[in-house]
Short mmCIF file of C-alpha atoms in Angstrom, two decimals:
data_model
loop_
_atom_site.label_atom_id
_atom_site.label_comp_id
_atom_site.label_asym_id
_atom_site.label_seq_id
_atom_site.Cartn_x
_atom_site.Cartn_y
_atom_site.Cartn_z
CA MET A 1 -22.45 42.63 36.32
CA PRO A 2 -24.92 45.17 37.74
CA GLU A 3 -26.92 46.73 34.90
CA LEU A 4 -29.52 49.48 34.68
CA PRO A 5 -32.25 47.81 36.80
CA GLU A 6 -29.91 46.85 39.64
CA VAL A 7 -28.16 50.24 39.68
CA GLU A 8 -31.55 51.99 39.68
CA ALA A 9 -32.63 49.86 42.65
CA LEU A 10 -29.36 50.67 44.44
CA VAL A 11 -30.05 54.36 43.83
CA GLN A 12 -33.51 54.07 45.39
CA ASP A 13 -32.18 52.11 48.37
CA LEU A 14 -29.23 54.43 49.02
CA ARG A 15 -31.28 57.58 48.49
CA GLY A 16 -33.46 56.57 51.41
CA ARG A 17 -30.46 55.75 53.58
CA LEU A 18 -28.09 58.62 52.73
CA VAL A 19 -29.97 61.79 51.80
CA GLY A 20 -29.81 64.30 54.64
CA ARG A 21 -26.91 62.53 56.33
CA ALA A 22 -23.36 63.82 56.55
CA ILE A 23 -20.39 61.86 55.28
CA SER A 24 -17.90 61.69 58.13
CA ARG A 25 -15.16 59.96 56.18
CA VAL A 26 -14.33 57.84 53.13
CA ASP A 27 -11.76 55.07 53.54
CA LEU A 28 -9.93 53.89 50.41
CA ALA A 29 -8.84 50.26 50.68
CA ALA A 30 -7.96 49.67 47.00
CA PHE A 31 -5.89 52.59 45.71
CA SER A 32 -6.23 51.48 42.08
CA ALA A 33 -10.01 51.98 42.26
CA LEU A 34 -9.76 55.77 42.65
CA LYS A 35 -9.46 57.32 39.17
CA THR A 36 -9.34 61.03 40.07
CA PHE A 37 -7.21 63.26 42.31
CA ASP A 38 -8.91 66.68 42.18
CA PRO A 39 -10.99 67.21 44.28
CA PRO A 40 -9.22 64.91 46.74
CA LEU A 41 -11.11 62.11 48.44
CA HIS A 42 -11.18 64.02 51.74
CA ALA A 43 -13.23 66.78 50.04
CA LEU A 44 -16.21 64.54 50.80
CA HIS A 45 -15.56 64.59 54.55
CA GLY A 46 -18.18 66.65 56.36
CA THR A 47 -20.41 67.08 53.29
CA LEU A 48 -24.18 66.55 53.37
CA VAL A 49 -25.69 64.02 50.95
CA GLU A 50 -28.26 65.86 48.84
CA ASP A 51 -29.21 63.19 46.31
CA VAL A 52 -28.33 59.80 44.84
CA THR A 53 -28.84 59.36 41.10
CA ARG A 54 -27.82 57.16 38.17
CA HIS A 55 -26.13 57.75 34.81
CA GLY A 56 -26.39 54.51 32.84
CA LYS A 57 -24.56 52.03 35.09
CA PHE A 58 -22.81 54.79 37.07
CA LEU A 59 -23.96 55.49 40.63
CA ASP A 60 -23.75 59.15 41.65
CA ILE A 61 -23.80 60.35 45.29
CA ASP A 62 -24.13 64.14 45.35
CA ALA A 63 -22.71 65.51 48.60
CA SER A 64 -22.79 69.32 48.85
CA GLY A 65 -21.86 69.65 45.19
CA VAL A 66 -19.04 67.09 45.34
CA HIS A 67 -19.98 63.92 43.49
CA LEU A 68 -18.84 60.46 44.51
CA VAL A 69 -19.33 58.46 41.31
CA ILE A 70 -19.04 54.67 41.34
CA HIS A 71 -18.94 52.21 38.46
CA LEU A 72 -19.29 48.66 39.80
CA ALA A 73 -17.87 47.01 36.65
CA ARG A 74 -18.09 43.22 36.39
CA ALA A 75 -17.88 42.12 40.01
CA GLY A 76 -18.45 45.19 42.16
CA TRP A 77 -21.24 45.64 44.68
CA ILE A 78 -22.58 47.87 47.46
CA ARG A 79 -23.23 46.56 50.96
CA TRP A 80 -24.97 48.68 53.59
CA ARG A 81 -23.76 48.23 57.16
CA ASP A 82 -25.68 49.45 60.21
CA GLU A 83 -22.37 49.68 62.03
CA VAL A 84 -18.93 50.06 60.51
CA PRO A 85 -15.64 49.51 62.35
CA ALA A 86 -14.35 52.52 64.23
CA LEU A 87 -10.88 52.18 62.73
CA PRO A 88 -10.42 53.24 59.07
CA ALA A 89 -10.29 50.48 56.48
CA ARG A 90 -6.78 49.51 55.39
CA PRO A 91 -5.50 48.09 52.10
CA ASN A 92 -5.62 44.30 52.07
CA SER A 93 -5.18 42.31 48.86
CA LYS A 94 -7.19 39.40 50.30
CA ASN A 95 -10.17 41.59 51.23
CA PRO A 96 -12.76 42.47 48.54
CA LEU A 97 -13.31 45.90 50.15
CA ALA A 98 -12.44 48.74 47.77
CA ALA A 99 -13.77 51.67 49.77
CA ARG A 100 -15.99 52.48 52.73
CA VAL A 101 -18.26 55.49 53.11
CA VAL A 102 -19.05 56.29 56.75
CA VAL A 103 -22.00 58.54 57.60
CA ASP A 104 -23.07 60.33 60.75
CA ASP A 105 -26.37 59.60 62.45
CA PRO A 106 -27.04 61.68 65.58
CA ASP A 107 -29.83 59.32 66.59
CA LEU A 108 -27.50 56.32 66.83
CA ASP A 109 -24.60 55.44 69.10
CA THR A 110 -22.89 53.69 66.18
CA GLN A 111 -21.83 54.89 62.74
CA PRO A 112 -23.50 53.28 59.73
CA GLY A 113 -22.09 53.29 56.22
CA LEU A 114 -21.66 51.42 53.01
CA ASP A 115 -18.93 49.12 51.78
CA ILE A 116 -17.97 49.21 48.11
CA THR A 117 -16.58 45.77 47.26
CA GLU A 118 -15.21 43.91 44.27
CA ALA A 119 -14.83 40.14 44.10
CA GLY A 120 -12.22 38.26 42.09
CA THR A 121 -8.83 39.21 40.71
CA ARG A 122 -9.93 41.09 37.56
CA LYS A 123 -10.28 44.56 39.03
CA GLY A 124 -12.43 46.99 37.07
CA LEU A 125 -14.36 48.86 39.75
CA ALA A 126 -13.87 52.63 39.43
CA ILE A 127 -14.42 55.48 41.89
CA TYR A 128 -14.39 59.15 40.91
CA VAL A 129 -14.61 62.34 42.99
CA VAL A 130 -15.67 65.23 40.75
CA ARG A 131 -17.48 68.58 40.82
CA ASP A 132 -19.57 67.64 37.80
CA PRO A 133 -20.49 64.07 36.75
CA GLN A 134 -19.79 65.04 33.12
CA GLN A 135 -16.11 65.18 34.09
CA VAL A 136 -16.21 61.37 34.18
CA GLU A 137 -15.37 60.31 30.63
CA GLY A 138 -17.64 57.27 30.74
CA ILE A 139 -20.61 59.44 31.70
CA ALA A 140 -19.83 62.18 29.18
CA ARG A 141 -20.00 59.72 26.27
CA LEU A 142 -23.09 57.79 27.37
CA GLY A 143 -25.85 57.22 24.85
CA PRO A 144 -29.52 57.83 25.71
CA ASP A 145 -31.09 56.12 28.71
CA PRO A 146 -33.56 53.51 27.38
CA LEU A 147 -36.13 54.27 30.09
CA SER A 148 -36.09 58.05 29.64
CA ASP A 149 -38.90 59.89 27.88
CA ASP A 150 -36.39 61.02 25.25
CA PHE A 151 -35.74 57.44 24.17
CA THR A 152 -38.42 57.16 21.49
CA ILE A 153 -38.87 54.56 18.79
CA GLU A 154 -37.50 57.08 16.29
CA VAL A 155 -34.36 57.49 18.40
CA LEU A 156 -33.92 53.72 18.35
CA ARG A 157 -34.48 53.66 14.60
CA GLY A 158 -31.74 56.24 14.08
CA ILE A 159 -29.34 54.32 16.31
CA LEU A 160 -29.83 51.04 14.47
CA GLU A 161 -29.61 52.60 11.01
CA ALA A 162 -26.35 54.32 11.99
CA GLU A 163 -24.81 51.03 13.15
CA GLY A 164 -25.31 49.35 9.79
CA ARG A 165 -24.47 45.64 9.67
CA LYS A 166 -23.23 45.38 13.26
CA GLN A 167 -24.89 42.59 15.25
CA ILE A 168 -27.75 43.89 17.33
CA LYS A 169 -26.51 42.18 20.51
CA GLY A 170 -23.25 44.13 20.38
CA VAL A 171 -24.99 47.39 19.53
CA MET A 172 -27.22 47.19 22.60
CA ARG A 173 -24.24 46.57 24.88
CA MET A 174 -22.31 49.66 23.73
CA GLN A 175 -22.76 52.26 26.45
CA SER A 176 -21.99 55.12 24.08
CA ILE A 177 -24.95 54.00 21.95
CA ILE A 178 -27.53 53.04 24.59
CA ALA A 179 -26.77 53.52 28.29
CA GLY A 180 -27.28 50.85 30.92
CA ILE A 181 -27.83 47.61 28.99
CA GLY A 182 -25.20 44.91 29.48
CA ASN A 183 -24.73 41.26 28.64
CA ALA A 184 -27.58 39.86 30.72
CA TYR A 185 -30.37 42.23 29.77
CA SER A 186 -29.42 42.30 26.08
CA ASP A 187 -29.95 38.51 26.10
CA GLU A 188 -33.27 38.96 27.89
CA ILE A 189 -34.46 41.74 25.58
CA LEU A 190 -33.65 39.79 22.43
CA HIS A 191 -35.39 36.72 23.80
CA ALA A 192 -38.48 38.79 24.61
CA ALA A 193 -38.36 40.24 21.08
CA ARG A 194 -37.86 36.75 19.56
CA MET A 195 -34.86 38.09 17.68
CA SER A 196 -31.45 36.62 16.87
CA PRO A 197 -28.52 38.28 18.66
CA PHE A 198 -26.63 38.11 15.35
CA LYS A 199 -29.28 40.04 13.40
CA PRO A 200 -27.77 43.11 11.66
CA ALA A 201 -28.89 46.32 13.37
CA SER A 202 -29.94 48.11 10.20
CA SER A 203 -31.97 45.17 8.84
CA LEU A 204 -35.01 45.65 11.09
CA GLU A 205 -38.33 46.32 9.35
CA ASP A 206 -40.94 48.51 11.04
CA ASP A 207 -42.66 45.59 12.79
CA ASP A 208 -39.33 44.30 14.13
CA LEU A 209 -38.39 47.78 15.30
CA GLU A 210 -41.63 48.17 17.22
CA THR A 211 -41.17 44.73 18.78
CA LEU A 212 -37.60 45.46 19.85
CA TYR A 213 -38.53 48.86 21.27
CA ALA A 214 -41.34 47.33 23.30
CA ALA A 215 -38.99 44.57 24.52
CA ILE A 216 -36.35 47.09 25.65
CA ARG A 217 -38.81 49.24 27.56
CA GLY A 218 -40.79 46.30 28.90
CA THR A 219 -37.90 44.09 30.00
CA LEU A 220 -36.00 46.89 31.73
CA GLY A 221 -39.13 48.53 33.14
CA ASP A 222 -40.38 45.26 34.61
CA ALA A 223 -36.97 44.54 36.15
CA VAL A 224 -36.85 48.00 37.73
CA GLN A 225 -40.36 47.54 39.10
CA ARG A 226 -39.53 44.13 40.60
CA SER A 227 -36.36 45.52 42.19
CA SER A 228 -37.94 48.68 43.57
CA GLY A 229 -37.94 48.71 47.35
CA LEU A 230 -35.49 45.82 47.70
CA ALA A 231 -32.36 46.19 49.78
CA ALA A 232 -29.00 45.84 48.06
CA SER A 233 -28.53 42.40 49.60
CA GLU A 234 -31.65 41.10 47.81
CA LEU A 235 -31.01 42.43 44.31
CA LYS A 236 -28.69 39.75 42.93
CA GLY A 237 -31.09 36.96 43.86
CA GLU A 238 -34.06 38.83 42.39
CA LYS A 239 -32.27 39.35 39.10
CA LYS A 240 -31.10 35.75 38.74
CA SER A 241 -34.49 34.25 39.58
CA ASN A 242 -36.25 36.24 36.85
CA LEU A 243 -33.90 35.71 33.90
CA ALA A 244 -35.42 33.70 31.05
CA VAL A 245 -32.26 32.72 29.13
CA HIS A 246 -29.18 34.52 30.42
CA GLY A 247 -27.04 32.26 32.57
CA ARG A 248 -29.44 29.34 31.96
CA THR A 249 -27.49 27.30 29.40
CA GLY A 250 -28.84 23.75 29.17
CA GLN A 251 -32.08 24.57 30.97
CA ALA A 252 -35.53 24.72 29.40
CA CYS A 253 -36.72 27.94 27.79
CA PRO A 254 -39.66 29.16 29.92
CA VAL A 255 -41.59 30.11 26.78
CA CYS A 256 -41.31 27.09 24.49
CA GLY A 257 -39.46 24.41 26.48
CA ASP A 258 -36.52 24.13 24.06
CA VAL A 259 -33.05 23.97 25.58
CA VAL A 260 -31.28 27.30 26.17
CA ARG A 261 -28.10 27.44 24.09
CA GLU A 262 -24.88 29.41 24.41
CA VAL A 263 -22.35 31.12 22.18
CA SER A 264 -18.96 31.63 23.84
CA PHE A 265 -16.50 34.45 23.20
CA ALA A 266 -13.05 35.20 24.62
CA ASP A 267 -14.28 36.82 27.83
CA SER A 268 -18.07 36.47 27.77
CA SER A 269 -20.95 34.43 26.41
CA LEU A 270 -24.51 34.92 25.28
CA GLN A 271 -27.53 32.70 25.80
CA TYR A 272 -30.56 32.32 23.54
CA CYS A 273 -33.39 30.00 22.55
CA ALA A 274 -33.15 28.70 18.99
CA THR A 275 -36.87 27.97 18.75
CA CYS A 276 -37.89 31.44 19.94
CA GLN A 277 -35.16 33.48 18.29
CA THR A 278 -33.50 31.83 15.29
CA GLY A 279 -36.19 29.70 13.64
CA GLY A 280 -34.86 26.58 15.36
CA LYS A 281 -31.37 26.93 13.90
CA PRO A 282 -28.51 26.89 16.46
CA LEU A 283 -26.02 29.72 16.12
CA ALA A 284 -22.39 28.92 15.36
CA ASP A 285 -20.27 28.87 18.51
CA ARG A 286 -16.88 29.67 17.00
CA ARG A 287 -14.85 29.12 20.16
CA MET A 288 -16.37 25.72 20.82
CA SER A 289 -15.97 24.76 17.15
CA LYS A 290 -12.24 25.47 17.37
CA LEU A 291 -11.90 23.35 20.51
CA LEU A 292 -13.59 20.42 18.81
CA LYS A 293 -11.28 20.42 15.78
#
């Protein structure tokens, strides 16, 4: 799932490609992906792209005051094409294409554009056309951005105290609490902080709080820096190659050499290093325990 660093890199890439160009048309290939009806999709036709920004994991293309907002969900992605087909995209259940944005370029004989795709059968990708990004419910209820200047250690302290005994892994993934952190980077942050994902949010002492704050800013900031300047096609590989524990079950922890372990849930899993994060004690994997009984 694209998280804050990947979406920020997509913003930088698309800003350089789109700003100053006109949108000639938007083809909708997956009708279920479009979540709004006013303004209509064709309100984007003929508009000039003024900026590309990010709200948490939401991508926002501002075109003459009409905003094309995209949430890539679990399996969505953006693919830039130097030349798109002349004929509009059509619905096709076997094609991962959800929508296509075609732009004008007077210096080219062909029309470039971007494909918005979603792999797999579990469709969660969402597209909104709005006058104000705050009209998107998911954006309106976002928590603070962890890389903004407003996200101070005192803000983090207040967040954790308010969440009480909730596990810190879950707290960091809640977009209404902190925007942009998902399953992968919460694993990476907690590994960098040498902290158990099951640790209660309100139990952190001052030293732990400072460590976690530094891990959040450092892990996300480093990922954004590594991704900066990369094309969309390179971002997935960059992310995967730099993860310490997430998605690396059974491999060696790059810090201590212990095996990376996993806890499975109904529709997700987390990865951690027992030596680095839990004093050498493996966490209970309830789903696997049930299967073994």
